[in-house]
């Protein structure tokens, strides 16, 4: 490898160092920082963000990428049999893509967006606490305008550089799902839209939700929950030399260095399984990060070592949360542990404990939604994003549309905007294009699960035998090491042998509901 | 205020932001970071350190300081009655002093020192774990050589710029005690050297240490210790909106922003009061930081808002640990709380509890030393630093000299080097000139305590009435807001009306021992 390539690696290494300093500041902010530290922390973060932006957009950096590209090409021309690191071309193309995206944005627009996010977040908090959408509406209008402008600038950049043509929403979704299109989402989401509402109705008719399982509202004291979270992590390969568990108001996973993995959880009064399931979920994210091909010094700097999409990331967290921790076999194994940690057995049987972990009951809140209804919450948001960004839906009509579609999809109507279109933080920060990743995660988890079962036999049987390490081993072999060498869609196709579809998820869900009803 | 002064403030603000990012990385490293994160963290810290060094030594910055100085002088000349911020001249002189220190060092030497510190620390760990000084000796020799060279470079810089002439040790001690000299220390330390050993002997003869108070080795479970630490902080004005308590292997206090104060403590098996007393100690440091005149935006950037010396800093932590938390009145008030937190009373009486908090017993370890012997541990180290740096003591003779002097001062002889001259980390990192600050802290705490009692009446009476807030109020009025407007010596003189001396500390100690013996 030549001089320019080495210099490029050095540059990317420095960028990664700064990025991980930023992540450390965020991590501290969400775990130990007292509230009054936030203004100063904001200034620290802005300082690092300015440095990062400079590094990622400077003409010198752009030139370095092209020098490295030329150097690589020259080396190959001189000696076609020369050994070249796998993925070099892919790395180059990802670097150019990121650079193009960064450089085709007017700095004034970037600044305006940052300000609008901060203002929008404040107004959204106020509006939600008073359940008054009109307080937030002007900020949302402004944010939509700015994002539309941003998408236009990025699209011009793409077409100048011979890239792909994308709609406004598709352009904004790209950082989360680089290859996704509306057409593709329609193919994936239509079966959910068609089949989930009748499945929910059948479930309700058969009466499961009326029979609250004992133990759904059991009181698990904080130290008991902490101990169970710790036990869970230990049984799933947690290694305190490279990982740490902390507490934060909203659970998250964060990678602060090549061998420094953090997750957080939270104890929610009245939700005895929240901390445990959040731990399973975040640890799933972290296991993916730990399996990415970037431990070795050379890849931690390069894009190839990164996660490939939010959908794939989410598939890994959902696999461990829903497929494993909420499974029947797992409940059977862990019921005695919960019993022993609490020193009492309010659940009675392992079956009741399983049902307590899977309360199938449509609700208005996305975050608290069960597996059966979750994707409908996403469909609703996705439809509304398209309407707002591309179809001219007036912001003032959002609450009405939200409530009507909620009723059509879930059979429920929000009593107010706080329960309805003000419930999520995302839009206050202009985060459009993100929601579908959550649903894609469910679909990907199910389709990869089918392939896994074809090789390893039933996942439930493995869990019953306490063989989660084998499940992890499979993911470590087939999924995690791909990094960003392929996009999310290709990853699924490569691993499962066919393009992603909704059927495996719907099949899995139907079978699970059937078993829960029969329990 | 003019343009250059505003630009200078901006520059210092940016420097402070970077410095506080560095502190946040250290804080995380010592609290939540898993061990394997250390190499990457080291790279992050090195990146920030390079940036900080650049900002603090660049010719552009030096020029800015002089432009601001000229601007201030011109403004004064134009309008002698113009309102000038208090301390402007002092700020300028501190900035110039720091700049001189930074700029008169050969960057190659700075680099060599960083490397030698890292190597020295590793070898010291190895040597200590095998109790074999010879493994560490070459690294110590190299470190002494480098520090001597550094002191030479700094001294040349000082004399070129018309500064004060200092010996090698004095030059190295300057960052911790800017105005201290060997002559001054001799005046302060001679009474300790003369009077502490006979006081210890008298104490031993009267037999106190033979009667181990019940409860000295009581088992206080972790949650009990945690609750007591939290209660202590709450009774001393802890405000969770601006402060946080965490755990770390070595307790420390750190200020991460103008309103972001952190302290840590640790639970030591077999030392039931360690976490409680460390919390008191670190909170004392933090209270000083919280009282410094830098909350207001304008001073957080300027040197005037900083702590003035390590000795003064230590006086504040020792005041709260020794003067308050180890006092008889405090023991009386807290004995019932310990009893109730533990649900048992292994101490019997409040007097026994007090004695358990004050085990007067000479030992070989500085960190575990009591108030009676602590300063002798410092005298030993100070003498040996002078011998090594200025009097040509061969490094090979250090263990022998250490053991002989330990015996003379404390009547004890280390069985090996791990118990002896390898016990402290400081020299492995070339930290010479720091130890005396610990002893100065005891002296300053006692002298300020006398002045406080002259105004408020006996401290013990205040504590008995639960009036610690009044003690804090006094420190907040007389000590904390001085910041770096005066040096440590001047601070003591200004507050107490006379130069620092050893007598108040020795008087306090003699009285305390007398009461303990009579209990």
Tab-separated table of C-alpha atoms in Angstrom, chain A residues 27-316:
chain	number	residue	atom	x	y	z
A	27	UNK	CA	-22.648	8.640	26.774
A	28	UNK	CA	-21.687	10.645	29.863
A	29	UNK	CA	-24.468	13.137	29.165
A	30	UNK	CA	-27.030	10.343	29.241
A	31	UNK	CA	-25.646	8.427	32.198
A	32	UNK	CA	-23.868	10.440	34.897
A	33	UNK	CA	-23.991	14.123	33.883
A	34	UNK	CA	-26.094	16.301	36.194
A	35	UNK	CA	-28.815	18.277	34.401
A	36	UNK	CA	-27.106	21.642	34.824
A	37	UNK	CA	-24.126	20.369	32.834
A	38	UNK	CA	-26.078	20.417	29.585
A	39	UNK	CA	-25.296	23.938	28.351
A	40	UNK	CA	-21.542	23.473	28.703
A	41	UNK	CA	-21.790	19.954	27.258
A	42	UNK	CA	-23.601	21.483	24.294
A	43	UNK	CA	-20.641	23.787	23.718
A	44	UNK	CA	-18.186	20.894	23.968
A	45	UNK	CA	-20.216	18.902	21.448
A	46	UNK	CA	-20.462	21.856	19.078
A	47	UNK	CA	-16.668	22.255	19.210
A	48	UNK	CA	-16.113	18.605	18.292
A	49	UNK	CA	-18.847	18.746	15.630
A	50	UNK	CA	-17.114	21.715	13.974
A	51	UNK	CA	-13.802	19.845	13.963
A	52	UNK	CA	-15.449	16.735	12.542
A	53	UNK	CA	-17.249	18.674	9.842
A	54	UNK	CA	-13.993	20.355	8.876
A	55	UNK	CA	-12.149	17.051	8.615
A	56	UNK	CA	-14.910	15.409	6.595
A	57	UNK	CA	-15.452	18.175	4.048
A	58	UNK	CA	-12.096	19.889	3.555
A	59	UNK	CA	-10.783	20.091	-0.013
A	60	UNK	CA	-7.513	18.601	1.284
A	61	UNK	CA	-9.384	15.505	2.451
A	62	UNK	CA	-11.300	15.194	-0.833
A	63	UNK	CA	-7.988	15.424	-2.665
A	64	UNK	CA	-6.453	12.806	-0.414
A	65	UNK	CA	-9.250	10.362	-1.263
A	66	UNK	CA	-8.587	10.861	-4.972
A	67	UNK	CA	-4.813	10.568	-4.509
A	68	UNK	CA	-5.322	7.300	-2.674
A	69	UNK	CA	-7.666	6.100	-5.417
A	70	UNK	CA	-5.092	6.955	-8.101
A	71	UNK	CA	-2.333	5.338	-6.109
A	72	UNK	CA	-4.348	2.136	-5.742
A	73	UNK	CA	-5.123	2.087	-9.463
A	74	UNK	CA	-1.469	2.682	-10.367
A	75	UNK	CA	-0.314	-0.118	-8.106
A	76	UNK	CA	-2.772	-2.471	-9.729
A	77	UNK	CA	-1.727	-1.392	-13.242
A	78	UNK	CA	1.952	-1.935	-12.379
A	79	UNK	CA	1.385	-5.360	-10.921
A	80	UNK	CA	-2.015	-6.917	-11.615
A	81	UNK	CA	-1.228	-9.772	-9.269
A	82	UNK	CA	-0.410	-7.426	-6.371
A	83	UNK	CA	-2.243	-8.336	-3.232
A	84	UNK	CA	-4.910	-5.736	-2.539
A	85	UNK	CA	-6.883	-5.540	0.662
A	86	UNK	CA	-10.331	-6.995	0.248
A	87	UNK	CA	-12.957	-4.340	-0.192
A	88	UNK	CA	-10.626	-1.538	-1.246
A	89	UNK	CA	-12.920	-0.469	-4.093
A	90	UNK	CA	-15.932	-0.630	-1.830
A	91	UNK	CA	-14.175	1.470	0.805
A	92	UNK	CA	-13.335	4.071	-1.803
A	93	UNK	CA	-16.863	4.205	-3.107
A	94	UNK	CA	-18.304	4.568	0.432
A	95	UNK	CA	-15.826	7.342	1.214
A	96	UNK	CA	-16.736	9.172	-1.975
A	97	UNK	CA	-20.430	8.741	-1.276
A	98	UNK	CA	-20.130	10.154	2.268
A	99	UNK	CA	-17.968	12.991	1.003
A	100	UNK	CA	-20.431	13.857	-1.750
A	101	UNK	CA	-23.235	13.983	0.770
A	102	UNK	CA	-21.301	16.174	3.150
A	103	UNK	CA	-19.998	18.560	0.524
A	104	UNK	CA	-23.200	19.192	-1.382
A	105	UNK	CA	-24.777	20.962	1.529
A	106	UNK	CA	-24.750	24.692	1.950
A	107	UNK	CA	-23.088	25.367	5.337
A	108	UNK	CA	-25.733	28.029	5.988
A	109	UNK	CA	-28.405	25.345	5.620
A	110	UNK	CA	-26.548	23.029	7.968
A	111	UNK	CA	-26.409	25.813	10.540
A	112	UNK	CA	-30.108	26.608	10.086
A	113	UNK	CA	-30.950	22.933	10.592
A	114	UNK	CA	-29.019	22.730	13.846
A	115	UNK	CA	-30.822	25.798	15.151
A	116	UNK	CA	-34.212	24.529	13.994
A	117	UNK	CA	-33.586	21.183	15.700
A	118	UNK	CA	-32.796	22.797	18.996
A	119	UNK	CA	-35.824	25.139	18.716
A	120	UNK	CA	-38.067	22.347	17.463
A	121	UNK	CA	-37.091	20.051	20.315
A	122	UNK	CA	-37.918	22.716	22.891
A	123	UNK	CA	-41.280	23.537	21.321
A	124	UNK	CA	-42.152	19.866	20.935
A	125	UNK	CA	-41.490	19.255	24.651
A	126	UNK	CA	-43.715	22.210	25.520
A	127	UNK	CA	-46.438	21.152	23.063
A	128	UNK	CA	-46.424	17.565	24.273
A	129	UNK	CA	-46.566	18.498	27.949
A	130	UNK	CA	-49.573	20.748	27.210
A	131	UNK	CA	-50.918	18.353	24.588
A	132	UNK	CA	-51.303	21.258	22.166
A	133	UNK	CA	-50.105	20.538	18.631
A	134	UNK	CA	-50.536	24.163	17.542
A	135	UNK	CA	-47.502	25.155	19.672
A	136	UNK	CA	-45.295	22.798	17.688
A	137	UNK	CA	-46.859	23.200	14.223
A	138	UNK	CA	-44.840	26.252	13.048
A	139	UNK	CA	-41.550	24.569	14.037
A	140	UNK	CA	-42.561	21.410	12.186
A	141	UNK	CA	-43.459	23.439	9.082
A	142	UNK	CA	-40.066	25.141	9.178
A	143	UNK	CA	-38.286	21.823	9.681
A	144	UNK	CA	-40.105	20.259	6.711
A	145	UNK	CA	-39.114	23.238	4.561
A	146	UNK	CA	-35.454	22.943	5.595
A	147	UNK	CA	-35.343	19.186	5.033
A	148	UNK	CA	-36.938	19.568	1.616
A	149	UNK	CA	-34.252	22.118	0.760
A	150	UNK	CA	-31.571	19.789	2.068
A	151	UNK	CA	-32.907	16.916	-0.015
A	152	UNK	CA	-32.891	19.172	-3.097
A	153	UNK	CA	-29.250	20.142	-2.528
A	154	UNK	CA	-28.227	16.527	-1.993
A	155	UNK	CA	-30.150	15.396	-5.068
A	156	UNK	CA	-28.448	18.014	-7.246
A	157	UNK	CA	-25.109	16.822	-5.891
A	158	UNK	CA	-25.966	13.225	-6.707
A	159	UNK	CA	-27.055	13.966	-10.271
A	160	UNK	CA	-23.963	16.163	-10.888
A	161	UNK	CA	-21.773	13.302	-9.736
A	162	UNK	CA	-23.716	10.705	-11.684
A	163	UNK	CA	-25.376	9.162	-8.640
A	164	UNK	CA	-28.819	7.617	-8.244
A	165	UNK	CA	-31.979	9.730	-8.487
A	166	UNK	CA	-34.064	9.744	-5.336
A	167	UNK	CA	-37.238	11.375	-4.050
A	168	UNK	CA	-37.127	13.799	-1.129
A	169	UNK	CA	-38.039	11.149	1.451
A	170	UNK	CA	-35.618	8.622	-0.060
A	171	UNK	CA	-32.787	11.133	0.071
A	172	UNK	CA	-33.444	11.837	3.736
A	173	UNK	CA	-33.682	8.120	4.571
A	174	UNK	CA	-30.351	7.352	2.925
A	175	UNK	CA	-28.126	7.747	5.998
A	176	UNK	CA	-30.201	5.043	7.714
A	177	UNK	CA	-31.055	2.770	4.767
A	178	UNK	CA	-28.631	3.605	1.936
A	179	UNK	CA	-30.370	1.542	-0.746
A	180	UNK	CA	-34.025	1.707	0.227
A	181	UNK	CA	-36.686	3.105	-2.138
A	182	UNK	CA	-40.364	3.831	-1.726
A	183	UNK	CA	-41.169	1.156	-4.306
A	184	UNK	CA	-39.245	-1.421	-2.309
A	185	UNK	CA	-40.887	-0.397	0.962
A	186	UNK	CA	-44.303	-0.692	-0.663
A	187	UNK	CA	-43.537	-4.308	-1.574
A	188	UNK	CA	-42.369	-5.038	1.973
A	189	UNK	CA	-45.021	-3.131	3.873
A	190	UNK	CA	-48.165	-3.991	1.854
A	191	UNK	CA	-48.481	-7.473	3.396
A	192	UNK	CA	-48.172	-5.935	6.869
A	193	UNK	CA	-50.869	-3.413	6.069
A	194	UNK	CA	-53.120	-6.181	4.753
A	195	UNK	CA	-52.509	-8.968	7.218
A	196	UNK	CA	-51.731	-7.415	10.612
A	197	UNK	CA	-55.121	-5.751	11.301
A	198	UNK	CA	-57.113	-8.963	10.736
A	199	UNK	CA	-54.586	-10.918	12.804
A	200	UNK	CA	-55.041	-8.422	15.643
A	201	UNK	CA	-58.804	-8.667	15.323
A	202	UNK	CA	-58.762	-12.455	15.447
A	203	UNK	CA	-56.537	-12.283	18.506
A	204	UNK	CA	-58.840	-9.849	20.271
A	205	UNK	CA	-61.878	-11.938	19.446
A	206	UNK	CA	-60.293	-14.977	21.006
A	207	UNK	CA	-59.994	-12.953	24.146
A	208	UNK	CA	-56.367	-13.254	25.196
A	209	UNK	CA	-55.856	-9.640	26.241
A	210	UNK	CA	-58.821	-9.714	28.577
A	211	UNK	CA	-57.087	-12.355	30.648
A	212	UNK	CA	-54.274	-10.361	32.175
A	213	UNK	CA	-51.604	-12.888	33.089
A	214	UNK	CA	-50.680	-12.816	36.762
A	215	UNK	CA	-47.339	-11.088	37.212
A	216	UNK	CA	-47.773	-8.503	34.512
A	217	UNK	CA	-47.793	-5.832	37.191
A	218	UNK	CA	-45.659	-7.627	39.775
A	219	UNK	CA	-43.358	-5.445	41.867
A	220	UNK	CA	-39.716	-6.310	41.093
A	221	UNK	CA	-37.496	-4.192	43.368
A	222	UNK	CA	-34.615	-2.341	41.744
A	223	UNK	CA	-31.777	-4.550	43.058
A	224	UNK	CA	-33.643	-7.638	41.836
A	225	UNK	CA	-34.008	-6.152	38.360
A	226	UNK	CA	-30.347	-5.155	38.359
A	227	UNK	CA	-29.260	-8.637	39.328
A	228	UNK	CA	-31.429	-10.233	36.628
A	229	UNK	CA	-30.033	-7.884	33.971
A	230	UNK	CA	-26.514	-8.763	35.049
A	231	UNK	CA	-27.296	-12.499	34.985
A	232	UNK	CA	-28.802	-12.178	31.530
A	233	UNK	CA	-25.722	-10.436	30.185
A	234	UNK	CA	-23.401	-12.959	31.735
A	235	UNK	CA	-25.307	-15.829	30.164
A	236	UNK	CA	-25.011	-14.042	26.807
A	237	UNK	CA	-21.259	-13.620	26.865
A	238	UNK	CA	-20.897	-10.237	28.550
A	239	UNK	CA	-17.198	-9.607	29.248
A	240	UNK	CA	-16.559	-6.807	31.754
A	241	UNK	CA	-13.103	-6.225	30.317
A	242	UNK	CA	-14.558	-4.860	27.069
A	243	UNK	CA	-18.117	-3.913	27.978
A	244	UNK	CA	-20.038	-1.980	30.612
A	245	UNK	CA	-23.686	-1.676	31.633
A	246	UNK	CA	-24.941	1.682	32.953
A	247	UNK	CA	-28.272	3.394	33.603
A	248	UNK	CA	-29.848	6.154	31.535
A	249	UNK	CA	-33.337	7.638	31.068
A	250	UNK	CA	-33.547	6.087	27.572
A	251	UNK	CA	-31.724	2.804	26.964
A	252	UNK	CA	-29.084	2.849	24.238
A	253	UNK	CA	-25.980	1.095	22.977
A	254	UNK	CA	-22.792	2.922	22.083
A	255	UNK	CA	-19.360	1.890	20.864
A	256	UNK	CA	-16.681	4.171	22.289
A	257	UNK	CA	-13.608	2.409	20.918
A	258	UNK	CA	-12.514	-0.759	19.109
A	259	UNK	CA	-12.797	-2.700	22.375
A	260	UNK	CA	-15.068	-0.471	24.448
A	261	UNK	CA	-18.775	-1.369	24.247
A	262	UNK	CA	-21.386	0.258	26.429
A	263	UNK	CA	-25.066	-0.373	26.888
A	264	UNK	CA	-27.565	1.220	29.219
A	265	UNK	CA	-30.901	0.235	30.630
A	266	UNK	CA	-33.534	1.877	32.829
A	267	UNK	CA	-35.798	0.767	35.643
A	268	UNK	CA	-39.416	1.779	34.956
A	269	UNK	CA	-41.747	1.738	37.970
A	270	UNK	CA	-44.784	-0.368	37.130
A	271	UNK	CA	-43.074	-2.101	34.180
A	272	UNK	CA	-41.239	-4.969	35.828
A	273	UNK	CA	-39.745	-6.437	32.601
A	274	UNK	CA	-38.783	-3.178	30.939
A	275	UNK	CA	-35.179	-3.081	32.209
A	276	UNK	CA	-34.633	-6.779	31.462
A	277	UNK	CA	-35.985	-6.612	27.908
A	278	UNK	CA	-34.199	-3.304	27.217
A	279	UNK	CA	-30.978	-4.949	28.354
A	280	UNK	CA	-31.592	-7.833	25.941
A	281	UNK	CA	-32.364	-5.353	23.152
A	282	UNK	CA	-29.341	-3.096	23.662
A	283	UNK	CA	-27.036	-6.039	24.141
A	284	UNK	CA	-28.231	-7.302	20.744
A	285	UNK	CA	-27.104	-4.001	19.215
A	286	UNK	CA	-23.809	-4.279	21.025
A	287	UNK	CA	-23.182	-7.871	19.942
A	288	UNK	CA	-23.509	-6.713	16.335
A	289	UNK	CA	-21.031	-3.900	16.970
A	290	UNK	CA	-18.665	-6.341	18.675
A	291	UNK	CA	-18.833	-8.651	15.675
A	292	UNK	CA	-18.143	-5.989	13.039
A	293	UNK	CA	-14.876	-6.459	11.156
A	294	UNK	CA	-13.104	-3.542	12.789
A	295	UNK	CA	-11.270	-4.899	15.753
A	296	UNK	CA	-8.161	-5.213	13.725
A	297	UNK	CA	-6.427	-1.877	13.567
A	298	UNK	CA	-6.838	-1.436	9.842
A	299	UNK	CA	-10.623	-1.531	9.681
A	300	UNK	CA	-11.643	0.558	12.655
A	301	UNK	CA	-10.739	3.574	10.529
A	302	UNK	CA	-12.423	2.457	7.302
A	303	UNK	CA	-16.140	2.594	6.447
A	304	UNK	CA	-16.126	-1.104	5.581
A	305	UNK	CA	-15.984	-1.888	9.299
A	306	UNK	CA	-19.212	-0.038	10.077
A	307	UNK	CA	-22.761	-1.294	10.533
A	308	UNK	CA	-24.450	-1.374	7.168
A	309	UNK	CA	-27.912	0.001	7.980
A	310	UNK	CA	-30.201	0.845	10.859
A	311	UNK	CA	-32.548	-1.919	9.753
A	312	UNK	CA	-29.852	-4.561	10.080
A	313	UNK	CA	-28.778	-3.048	13.400
A	314	UNK	CA	-32.340	-3.201	14.652
A	315	UNK	CA	-32.709	-6.792	13.430
A	316	UNK	CA	-29.909	-7.780	15.792
